[in-house]
Amino acid sequence: MPHLPYQGEYKSLKTSNSNEPVDEYDIVSLSKRLNISLDDMKEMSFVSLMNTLISSVESKDTTQTATQEDIDKYFG
């Protein structure tokens, strides 16, 4: 299998307060929690894998206030 060259740009981390390098065990652990297999990881460029992981852990600022109707639906 050919080695994939660097492809694309890394997404910027909006919530990161640290300049520490990312641990490779954290990358594999998060990938496995997201059901990304080792074979899938081998098929992806590292940039694609990291952007996928970043997208999955960053919170989107789409907070909405629940209405009384929402609360009534939730509690039945």
Coordinates of N, CA and C in Angstrom, one line a residue:
M1 N 0.9 -1.2 0.0 CA 0.0 0.0 0.0 C 0.9 1.2 0.0
P2 N 0.6 2.2 -0.9 CA 1.5 3.4 -0.9 C 1.2 4.3 0.3
H3 N 2.3 5.0 0.6 CA 2.2 6.0 1.7 C 1.5 7.2 1.2
L4 N 0.5 7.7 1.9 CA -0.2 9.0 1.5 C 0.7 10.2 1.8
P5 N 0.9 11.1 0.9 CA 1.6 12.3 1.2 C 0.8 13.3 2.0
Y6 N 1.4 14.3 2.5 CA 0.7 15.4 3.2 C -0.4 15.9 2.2
Q7 N -1.6 16.0 2.7 CA -2.7 16.5 1.9 C -3.5 17.4 2.7
G8 N -3.7 18.7 2.3 CA -4.6 19.6 2.9 C -4.0 20.3 4.1
E9 N -4.9 21.1 4.7 CA -4.5 21.9 5.9 C -5.2 21.4 7.1
Y10 N -4.6 21.5 8.3 CA -5.2 21.2 9.5 C -6.3 22.2 9.9
K11 N -7.4 21.7 10.5 CA -8.4 22.6 11.0 C -7.8 23.3 12.3
S12 N -8.2 24.5 12.5 CA -7.7 25.2 13.7 C -8.6 24.8 14.9
L13 N -7.9 24.6 16.0 CA -8.6 24.2 17.3 C -9.1 25.5 17.9
K14 N -10.4 25.6 18.1 CA -11.0 26.8 18.7 C -10.9 26.7 20.2
T15 N -10.9 25.5 20.8 CA -11.1 25.4 22.2 C -9.8 25.0 22.9
S16 N -8.7 24.9 22.1 CA -7.4 24.4 22.7 C -6.7 25.6 23.5
N17 N -6.4 25.2 24.7 CA -5.6 26.2 25.5 C -4.2 25.7 25.7
S18 N -3.8 24.7 24.9 CA -2.5 24.1 25.1 C -1.7 24.1 23.8
N19 N -0.4 24.3 23.9 CA 0.4 24.2 22.8 C 1.2 22.8 22.8
E20 N 0.8 21.9 23.6 CA 1.4 20.6 23.7 C 1.1 19.8 22.5
P21 N 2.1 19.0 22.1 CA 1.8 18.1 20.9 C 0.8 17.0 21.3
V22 N 0.1 16.6 20.3 CA -1.0 15.6 20.5 C -0.3 14.2 20.6
D23 N -0.8 13.4 21.6 CA -0.2 12.1 21.9 C -0.8 11.1 20.9
E24 N 0.0 10.3 20.3 CA -0.5 9.3 19.3 C -1.4 8.3 19.9
Y25 N -1.3 8.0 21.2 CA -2.3 7.1 21.9 C -3.6 7.7 22.0
D26 N -3.7 9.1 22.2 CA -4.9 9.8 22.3 C -5.6 9.7 20.9
I27 N -4.8 9.8 19.8 CA -5.4 9.8 18.5 C -6.0 8.5 18.2
V28 N -5.3 7.4 18.5 CA -5.8 6.0 18.3 C -7.0 5.8 19.2
S29 N -6.9 6.2 20.4 CA -8.0 5.9 21.3 C -9.3 6.6 20.9
L30 N -9.2 7.9 20.5 CA -10.4 8.6 20.0 C -10.9 8.1 18.7
S31 N -10.0 7.7 17.9 CA -10.4 7.0 16.6 C -11.2 5.8 16.8
K32 N -10.7 5.0 17.8 CA -11.4 3.7 18.1 C -12.8 4.0 18.7
R33 N -12.9 5.0 19.5 CA -14.2 5.4 20.1 C -15.2 5.8 19.1
L34 N -14.7 6.4 18.0 CA -15.5 6.9 16.9 C -15.7 5.8 15.9
N35 N -15.3 4.5 16.2 CA -15.4 3.4 15.3 C -14.7 3.5 14.0
I36 N -13.5 4.2 14.0 CA -12.6 4.3 12.9 C -11.6 3.2 13.1
S37 N -11.6 2.2 12.2 CA -10.7 1.0 12.4 C -9.3 1.4 12.0
L38 N -8.4 0.5 12.4 CA -7.0 0.8 12.0 C -6.8 0.7 10.5
D39 N -7.6 -0.1 9.9 CA -7.5 -0.2 8.4 C -8.0 1.2 7.8
D40 N -9.1 1.7 8.4 CA -9.6 3.0 7.9 C -8.5 4.1 8.1
M41 N -7.8 4.1 9.3 CA -6.8 5.0 9.6 C -5.6 4.9 8.6
K42 N -5.3 3.7 8.2 CA -4.2 3.5 7.2 C -4.6 4.1 5.8
E43 N -5.8 4.1 5.5 CA -6.3 4.6 4.2 C -6.4 6.1 4.1
M44 N -6.4 6.7 5.3 CA -6.6 8.2 5.4 C -5.2 8.9 5.5
S45 N -5.1 10.1 5.0 CA -3.9 10.9 5.3 C -4.1 11.3 6.7
F46 N -2.9 11.6 7.3 CA -2.9 12.0 8.7 C -3.7 13.3 8.9
V47 N -3.6 14.2 8.0 CA -4.4 15.5 8.0 C -5.9 15.2 8.0
S48 N -6.3 14.3 7.2 CA -7.8 13.9 7.1 C -8.2 13.3 8.4
L49 N -7.4 12.4 9.0 CA -7.7 11.8 10.3 C -7.8 12.8 11.4
M50 N -6.9 13.7 11.5 CA -6.9 14.7 12.5 C -8.1 15.7 12.3
N51 N -8.4 16.1 11.1 CA -9.5 17.0 10.9 C -10.8 16.3 11.3
T52 N -10.9 15.0 11.0 CA -12.1 14.2 11.4 C -12.2 14.2 12.9
L53 N -11.1 13.9 13.6 CA -11.1 13.9 15.1 C -11.4 15.3 15.7
I54 N -10.8 16.3 15.1 CA -11.1 17.7 15.6 C -12.6 18.0 15.4
S55 N -13.2 17.6 14.3 CA -14.6 17.9 14.0 C -15.5 17.2 15.0
S56 N -15.1 16.0 15.5 CA -15.9 15.2 16.3 C -15.9 15.7 17.8
V57 N -14.8 16.4 18.2 CA -14.7 16.8 19.6 C -14.9 18.2 19.8
E58 N -14.9 19.1 18.8 CA -15.2 20.5 19.0 C -16.6 20.7 19.2
S59 N -17.0 21.5 20.2 CA -18.4 21.8 20.4 C -18.8 22.9 19.4
K60 N -19.9 22.8 18.8 CA -20.4 23.8 18.0 C -21.2 24.8 18.9
D61 N -21.1 26.1 18.6 CA -21.8 27.0 19.5 C -23.2 27.3 18.9
T62 N -24.0 26.2 19.0 CA -25.4 26.3 18.6 C -26.4 26.1 19.7
T63 N -26.0 26.7 20.8 CA -26.9 26.5 22.0 C -28.2 27.2 21.9
Q64 N -29.2 26.4 22.2 CA -30.6 27.0 22.1 C -31.3 26.9 23.5
T65 N -32.1 27.8 23.8 CA -32.8 27.7 25.0 C -34.1 26.9 24.8
A66 N -34.3 26.0 25.7 CA -35.5 25.1 25.6 C -36.8 25.9 25.9
T67 N -37.8 25.6 25.1 CA -39.1 26.2 25.3 C -39.8 25.3 26.3
Q68 N -40.9 25.8 26.8 CA -41.8 24.9 27.7 C -42.3 23.7 26.9
E69 N -42.6 23.9 25.6 CA -43.0 22.8 24.8 C -41.9 21.8 24.7
D70 N -40.7 22.2 24.5 CA -39.6 21.2 24.5 C -39.5 20.4 25.8
I71 N -39.6 21.1 26.9 CA -39.5 20.5 28.2 C -40.7 19.5 28.4
D72 N -41.8 19.9 28.0 CA -43.0 19.0 28.1 C -42.8 17.7 27.2
K73 N -42.3 17.9 26.0 CA -42.0 16.7 25.1 C -41.0 15.8 25.8
Y74 N -40.0 16.4 26.4 CA -38.9 15.6 26.9 C -39.4 14.7 28.1
F75 N -40.2 15.4 29.0 CA -40.6 14.7 30.2 C -41.9 13.9 30.0
G76 N -42.5 14.0 28.8 CA -43.7 13.3 28.4 C -44.9 13.9 29.0

